[in-house]
Short mmCIF file of C-alpha atoms in Angstrom, two decimals:
data_model
loop_
_atom_site.label_atom_id
_atom_site.label_comp_id
_atom_site.label_asym_id
_atom_site.label_seq_id
_atom_site.Cartn_x
_atom_site.Cartn_y
_atom_site.Cartn_z
CA MET P 236 99.44 97.70 82.81
CA HIS P 237 97.16 95.76 85.10
CA ALA P 238 97.28 94.49 88.65
CA ASP P 239 96.03 91.30 90.22
CA VAL P 240 94.21 93.30 92.90
CA ASP P 241 91.31 95.69 92.44
CA LEU P 242 92.81 99.18 92.58
CA SER P 243 90.89 102.43 92.38
CA GLU P 244 92.26 105.43 90.52
CA ARG P 245 93.35 106.93 93.83
CA ASP P 246 95.03 103.67 94.87
CA ARG P 247 97.00 103.67 91.63
CA ALA P 248 98.00 107.29 92.06
CA VAL P 249 99.34 106.62 95.57
CA VAL P 250 101.24 103.48 94.52
CA ASN P 251 102.86 105.39 91.66
CA ALA P 252 103.47 108.69 93.44
CA PHE P 253 105.44 107.73 96.51
CA GLN P 254 107.66 104.71 96.03
CA GLY P 255 110.26 107.11 97.33
CA GLY P 256 110.53 110.84 97.87
CA PHE P 257 108.08 111.00 100.77
CA PRO P 258 108.47 114.16 102.94
CA VAL P 259 110.47 114.10 106.18
CA THR P 260 108.47 116.60 108.20
CA GLU P 261 106.17 116.57 111.24
CA SER P 262 102.96 116.13 109.24
CA PRO P 263 104.20 114.59 105.97
CA PHE P 264 100.80 113.67 104.51
CA GLU P 265 99.91 117.37 104.18
CA PRO P 266 102.63 118.34 101.63
CA ALA P 267 102.34 114.91 100.00
CA ALA P 268 98.62 115.40 99.35
CA ALA P 269 99.20 118.99 98.20
CA ALA P 270 101.73 117.77 95.63
CA MET P 271 99.25 115.18 94.36
CA ARG P 272 96.57 117.87 93.98
CA GLU P 273 99.02 120.01 92.00
CA HIS P 274 99.33 117.07 89.60
CA GLY P 275 95.61 116.59 89.15
CA VAL P 276 94.79 114.06 91.87
CA ASP P 277 92.09 115.41 94.20
CA VAL P 278 93.08 114.10 97.62
CA THR P 279 93.38 115.47 101.15
CA ALA P 280 95.98 114.49 103.72
CA ALA P 281 93.35 112.41 105.53
CA ASP P 282 92.38 110.71 102.25
CA LEU P 283 96.02 109.92 101.50
CA LEU P 284 96.64 108.42 104.93
CA GLU P 285 93.46 106.34 104.73
CA THR P 286 94.44 105.07 101.26
CA VAL P 287 97.89 104.03 102.47
CA ARG P 288 96.29 102.25 105.45
CA ASP P 289 93.85 100.44 103.17
CA LEU P 290 96.58 99.39 100.72
CA ASP P 291 98.63 98.08 103.63
CA ASP P 292 95.67 96.19 105.11
CA ARG P 293 94.93 94.55 101.76
CA GLY P 294 98.52 93.41 101.24
CA VAL P 295 99.16 95.70 98.27
CA LEU P 296 102.03 97.17 100.30
CA SER P 297 104.63 95.19 102.17
CA ARG P 298 104.98 98.27 104.37
CA PHE P 299 105.07 102.07 104.44
CA GLY P 300 108.19 103.91 105.53
CA ALA P 301 111.93 103.67 105.01
CA LEU P 302 113.74 101.04 102.98
CA VAL P 303 116.88 100.56 105.05
CA ASN P 304 120.12 99.86 103.16
CA ALA P 305 121.56 97.02 105.23
CA GLN P 306 124.87 97.27 103.38
CA GLU P 307 125.45 100.73 104.92
CA ILE P 308 124.30 99.75 108.41
CA GLY P 309 127.04 97.22 109.11
CA GLY P 310 128.05 93.62 108.62
CA ALA P 311 127.90 91.96 105.23
CA ALA P 312 125.65 90.04 102.88
CA THR P 313 126.50 87.90 99.90
CA LEU P 314 124.73 85.90 97.20
CA VAL P 315 125.56 82.19 97.07
CA ALA P 316 124.74 79.54 94.47
CA MET P 317 124.86 75.77 94.84
CA HIS P 318 123.59 72.53 93.36
CA ALA P 319 120.95 70.46 95.13
CA PRO P 320 120.57 67.03 93.45
CA GLU P 321 116.99 66.22 92.53
CA GLU P 322 116.88 63.13 94.72
CA ARG P 323 118.21 65.12 97.73
CA PHE P 324 116.69 68.50 96.97
CA ASP P 325 114.45 68.82 100.03
CA GLU P 326 117.17 67.54 102.37
CA VAL P 327 119.81 69.94 101.03
CA VAL P 328 117.44 72.92 101.15
CA GLU P 329 116.39 72.06 104.71
CA ARG P 330 120.02 72.03 105.84
CA VAL P 331 120.76 75.33 104.10
CA ASN P 332 117.65 77.02 105.49
CA ALA P 333 118.42 75.81 109.03
CA HIS P 334 121.22 78.38 109.16
CA ARG P 335 119.79 81.56 110.63
CA GLU P 336 122.29 83.56 108.56
CA VAL P 337 120.45 82.47 105.39
CA ALA P 338 117.94 85.25 104.77
CA HIS P 339 116.49 84.46 101.34
CA ASN P 340 116.58 81.26 99.33
CA TYR P 341 115.15 80.63 95.86
CA GLU P 342 115.06 77.71 93.50
CA ARG P 343 116.06 78.93 90.03
CA GLU P 344 115.99 77.31 86.61
CA HIS P 345 119.56 76.24 85.84
CA PRO P 346 120.92 72.83 84.83
CA HIS P 347 123.37 72.80 87.74
CA LEU P 348 123.15 75.79 90.10
CA ASN P 349 119.51 75.51 91.12
CA VAL P 350 119.62 76.90 94.69
CA TRP P 351 120.39 80.59 95.27
CA PHE P 352 120.50 82.10 98.74
CA VAL P 353 121.66 85.21 100.59
CA VAL P 354 123.88 84.97 103.65
CA SER P 355 123.67 87.97 106.01
CA VAL P 356 126.11 88.31 108.93
CA ALA P 357 127.14 90.91 111.48
CA ASP P 358 130.82 90.03 111.01
CA ARG P 359 131.90 89.55 107.37
CA GLU P 360 134.40 86.87 108.44
CA ARG P 361 131.39 84.72 109.34
CA VAL P 362 130.50 84.28 105.66
CA ASP P 363 133.26 81.72 105.09
CA GLU P 364 132.34 79.91 108.31
CA VAL P 365 128.68 79.61 107.29
CA LEU P 366 129.53 78.39 103.79
CA SER P 367 132.03 75.85 105.13
CA ALA P 368 129.36 74.52 107.50
CA ILE P 369 126.80 74.25 104.68
CA GLU P 370 129.28 72.38 102.48
CA ALA P 371 130.12 69.95 105.31
CA GLU P 372 126.45 69.33 106.10
CA THR P 373 125.22 68.92 102.50
CA GLY P 374 128.28 67.54 100.72
CA GLN P 375 127.68 70.18 98.03
CA GLU P 376 130.07 72.93 96.98
CA THR P 377 128.97 76.54 97.40
CA TYR P 378 129.86 79.37 95.05
CA ASN P 379 130.17 82.74 96.74
CA LEU P 380 129.11 85.67 94.53
CA PRO P 381 129.70 88.85 96.55
CA LYS P 382 128.81 92.22 95.08
CA LEU P 383 131.84 93.85 93.40
CA GLN P 384 130.03 96.88 91.95
CA GLU P 385 126.45 98.04 92.48
CA PHE P 386 124.89 99.76 89.51
CA ARG P 387 121.28 99.84 90.67
CA VAL P 388 118.99 98.72 93.47
CA GLU P 389 115.66 100.35 92.67
CA ALA P 390 112.80 97.91 92.98
CA LYS P 391 109.93 100.18 91.97
CA PHE P 392 106.77 98.79 90.41
CA SER P 393 104.35 101.15 88.68
CA VAL P 394 100.75 100.48 87.69
CA ASP P 395 98.57 102.02 85.01
CA GLY P 396 97.16 105.29 86.26
CA PRO P 397 98.10 108.80 87.40
CA LEU P 398 101.57 109.92 88.50
CA VAL P 399 103.33 107.00 86.86
CA ASP P 400 106.62 108.93 86.99
CA GLY P 401 106.32 109.47 90.75
CA LEU P 402 106.72 112.54 92.93
CA ASP P 403 109.90 113.58 94.74
CA LEU P 404 109.42 115.61 97.92
CA THR P 405 112.78 114.89 99.51
CA HIS P 406 113.30 118.67 99.65
CA VAL P 407 110.42 118.94 102.14
CA GLY P 408 112.34 118.40 105.34
CA PRO P 409 115.34 119.58 107.34
CA ASP P 410 118.50 120.88 105.70
CA VAL P 411 121.17 118.33 106.63
CA THR P 412 124.81 117.61 105.86
CA PRO P 413 126.09 114.06 105.33
CA THR P 414 128.84 112.68 107.56
CA ASP P 415 131.58 110.16 106.87
CA GLU P 416 130.82 108.09 109.98
CA SER P 417 130.81 104.36 109.25
CA THR P 418 129.42 103.34 112.65
CA LEU P 419 126.12 104.05 114.40
CA THR P 420 125.56 105.71 117.74
CA PRO P 421 123.26 103.89 120.17
CA ALA P 422 120.49 106.39 119.38
CA GLU P 423 120.95 105.90 115.62
CA ARG P 424 120.84 102.14 116.10
CA ASP P 425 117.57 102.47 118.03
CA LEU P 426 116.14 104.57 115.21
CA ILE P 427 117.11 102.04 112.53
CA LEU P 428 115.60 99.17 114.50
CA GLU P 429 112.41 101.14 115.13
CA ILE P 430 111.82 101.96 111.45
CA GLN P 431 113.14 98.86 109.68
CA ASP P 432 109.69 97.24 109.49
CA GLY P 433 107.83 100.42 108.56
CA PHE P 434 106.52 103.70 109.94
CA PRO P 435 103.39 104.03 112.08
CA LEU P 436 100.38 104.64 109.86
CA THR P 437 99.38 107.89 111.53
CA ALA P 438 99.24 111.53 110.50
CA THR P 439 102.47 112.16 112.45
CA PRO P 440 104.66 109.06 111.98
CA TYR P 441 107.95 110.78 112.83
CA THR P 442 106.50 112.08 116.10
CA ASP P 443 105.43 108.55 117.00
CA ILE P 444 108.89 107.22 116.16
CA ALA P 445 110.51 109.90 118.32
CA GLU P 446 108.27 108.98 121.26
CA ALA P 447 108.98 105.27 120.80
CA ILE P 448 112.76 105.73 121.04
CA GLU P 449 112.58 108.65 123.51
CA GLN P 450 114.24 111.19 121.24
CA ASP P 451 113.32 114.73 120.17
CA LEU P 452 111.26 115.04 117.00
CA GLU P 453 113.81 117.38 115.39
CA TRP P 454 116.59 114.84 115.97
CA VAL P 455 114.51 112.10 114.34
CA LEU P 456 113.66 114.29 111.33
CA GLU P 457 117.27 115.36 110.86
CA THR P 458 118.66 111.85 111.28
CA VAL P 459 116.17 110.24 108.90
CA ALA P 460 116.86 112.95 106.30
CA ARG P 461 120.62 112.54 106.75
CA PHE P 462 120.42 108.75 106.50
CA ASP P 463 118.44 109.17 103.28
CA LEU P 464 121.16 111.48 101.94
CA GLU P 465 123.98 109.20 103.07
CA GLY P 466 122.42 106.07 101.60
CA LYS P 467 121.71 104.31 104.89
CA ILE P 468 118.09 104.64 103.80
CA ARG P 469 117.49 103.88 100.13
CA ARG P 470 114.14 105.66 99.95
CA ILE P 471 111.06 106.60 101.98
CA GLY P 472 107.47 105.95 100.95
CA VAL P 473 105.22 103.05 100.02
CA ILE P 474 106.97 99.71 99.50
CA PRO P 475 104.71 97.64 97.22
CA ASN P 476 104.17 93.91 97.35
CA HIS P 477 105.06 93.40 93.70
CA TYR P 478 103.30 90.02 93.59
CA ALA P 479 100.04 91.74 94.55
CA LEU P 480 100.56 94.17 91.68
CA GLY P 481 100.88 91.27 89.26
CA TYR P 482 104.67 91.22 88.88
CA THR P 483 104.99 87.46 89.25
CA GLU P 484 107.74 86.78 86.68
CA ASN P 485 111.16 87.22 88.25
CA GLY P 486 114.05 86.81 85.80
CA MET P 487 117.71 87.03 86.82
CA THR P 488 119.66 87.70 83.64
CA VAL P 489 123.39 86.97 83.82
CA TRP P 490 126.05 88.07 81.36
CA ASN P 491 129.69 87.33 80.57
CA VAL P 492 130.68 90.94 79.91
CA PRO P 493 134.28 91.66 78.85
CA ASP P 494 136.02 92.97 81.96
CA GLU P 495 137.10 96.22 80.31
CA LEU P 496 133.45 97.04 79.47
CA VAL P 497 131.77 96.28 82.80
CA SER P 498 131.96 99.80 84.25
CA GLU P 499 130.42 101.22 81.06
CA VAL P 500 127.84 98.51 80.37
CA GLY P 501 126.59 98.23 83.96
CA PRO P 502 125.19 101.76 84.36
CA ASN P 503 123.53 101.66 80.95
CA VAL P 504 121.76 98.38 81.62
CA ALA P 505 120.83 99.69 85.08
CA SER P 506 119.19 102.73 83.47
CA LEU P 507 116.50 100.56 81.86
CA PRO P 508 113.36 101.36 83.91
CA PHE P 509 112.34 97.73 84.44
CA VAL P 510 115.76 96.60 85.74
CA THR P 511 115.42 96.59 89.52
CA HIS P 512 118.87 95.31 90.51
CA CYS P 513 122.15 95.37 88.59
CA TYR P 514 125.55 94.28 89.95
CA GLU P 515 128.98 93.05 89.01
CA ARG P 516 129.82 89.74 90.73
CA PRO P 517 132.79 87.36 90.37
CA ARG P 518 132.97 84.45 87.94
CA HIS P 519 133.81 80.89 89.03
CA GLU P 520 136.03 79.26 86.43
CA GLY P 521 134.61 76.13 84.90
CA VAL P 522 131.27 76.51 86.68
CA TRP P 523 129.97 80.06 86.41
CA PRO P 524 131.21 82.31 83.55
CA TYR P 525 128.96 85.33 84.20
CA ASN P 526 130.00 88.57 85.90
CA VAL P 527 127.06 91.00 85.43
CA PHE P 528 123.62 90.35 86.94
CA ALA P 529 120.49 92.29 85.91
CA MET P 530 117.17 91.47 87.55
CA THR P 531 113.94 92.08 85.65
CA HIS P 532 110.30 91.66 86.70
CA GLY P 533 107.24 91.18 84.53
CA ARG P 534 103.53 90.44 84.83
CA SER P 535 103.53 87.69 82.22
CA GLU P 536 106.03 85.43 80.51
CA GLU P 537 105.62 87.49 77.34
CA GLU P 538 106.35 90.77 79.09
CA SER P 539 109.30 89.23 80.93
CA ASP P 540 110.71 87.87 77.66
CA ARG P 541 110.40 91.29 76.02
CA ARG P 542 112.27 92.91 78.88
CA VAL P 543 115.05 90.33 78.80
CA GLU P 544 115.37 90.94 75.06
CA GLN P 545 115.72 94.68 75.72
CA VAL P 546 118.56 93.94 78.13
CA ARG P 547 120.21 91.80 75.45
CA GLU P 548 119.81 94.56 72.86
CA THR P 549 121.42 97.06 75.25
CA MET P 550 124.30 94.66 75.90
CA SER P 551 124.74 94.17 72.14
CA GLU P 552 125.48 97.87 71.71
CA TYR P 553 128.82 97.26 73.44
CA TRP P 554 130.03 93.89 72.18
CA ASP P 555 128.93 90.97 70.03
CA VAL P 556 126.79 88.95 72.43
CA GLU P 557 126.79 85.26 71.60
CA THR P 558 124.27 82.71 72.87
CA GLU P 559 126.78 81.28 75.34
CA ASP P 560 127.49 84.76 76.77
CA TRP P 561 124.25 85.00 78.75
CA ASP P 562 121.42 83.21 80.43
CA THR P 563 118.17 83.95 82.30
CA LEU P 564 117.41 82.15 85.55
CA PHE P 565 113.74 82.34 86.49
CA SER P 566 112.75 81.61 90.07
CA THR P 567 110.51 78.57 90.38
CA GLN P 568 109.83 78.70 94.11
CA ILE P 569 110.68 80.67 97.23
CA LEU P 570 112.51 78.34 99.61
CA LYS P 571 113.04 80.81 102.46
CA LYS P 572 112.37 84.51 102.98
CA THR P 573 113.02 85.84 106.47
CA GLY P 574 114.66 89.14 105.61
CA ILE P 575 118.08 90.55 106.45
CA ARG P 576 118.78 90.56 110.20
CA ILE P 577 119.47 94.27 110.44
CA ASP P 578 119.27 94.24 114.25
CA GLU P 579 122.33 92.01 114.63
CA ARG P 580 124.29 93.91 112.00
CA ALA P 581 123.40 97.28 113.54
CA ASP P 582 124.28 96.11 117.06
CA ALA P 583 127.71 94.93 115.91
CA ASN P 584 128.36 98.27 114.22
CA THR P 585 127.32 100.53 117.09
CA GLU P 586 129.68 102.55 119.27
CA ASP P 587 129.35 105.38 121.76
CA ARG P 588 131.24 108.21 120.03
CA ASP P 589 131.27 110.25 123.24
CA SER P 590 133.64 107.67 124.74
CA ARG P 591 136.20 107.93 121.95
#
């Protein structure tokens, strides 16, 4: 494996080691560095912190901290496909992107559905309103593809070097018990908003977070650990910029899986290490026959093609896959990328439980 940026052996070890599993304790770089030393990487806590800072400064990381699971915070998000005619492409995209609810938008290679965007809203009933407005403004039909089953969301990108299998130190932290609460308290909302763009790059990030939201350190540690356990946080650690690591080929493979096989096929495809996202989504009769999506990433067209072929081989273990049963849609350009508006979704899902 190779990266587009110049990475030292220590850089590679850090990128590989902690794309998740980072400790939730007052001075987390101490046990993190100790675990790296136990696996043959000579690094101190100060070295580790400085390396993370340097990787962040150079754009190798998009951030360091918690990857918040917006789905569990509140509101809703959905994937939408539509056709933008070649002669009106820029106009249609401009009208779509003008909606603040549109978080991501990509052009993808497909003979008809060439524009793919994500709508994120605080109130799920707003999805239909946004799509109706887009259709009225563009004169183009939209095809809503909400998530029916999630088999994997695990966008991890390793590089050649030490600790390629990662380290998991989630046990280094407070002992917590998950709750079944679907809403956030005001304090929990403040915590989510404080950490959504990353942790402070200091030796004591959780202490700094606690001071920023005027909460006790122990409460912050326990809540972050509980959110990690409950799935409100997907993982904690370094979040790489996969483009900087050379993963420039982004292929969305789509499959017309027999309905009775979806729940069996999905987890097995999702278990392939290079599949970063895998979902079941609805078909649209006469327009879109596919119901299983598996996203792959590669550093070259050749590597991407090999990975798509491995997905096809896995699918073929379950049924006879014909040519018309699948497709791969490569992204050709990013049309918009503003991120999910977690603040609005968290605000709408916050209540004061003491007033119940």
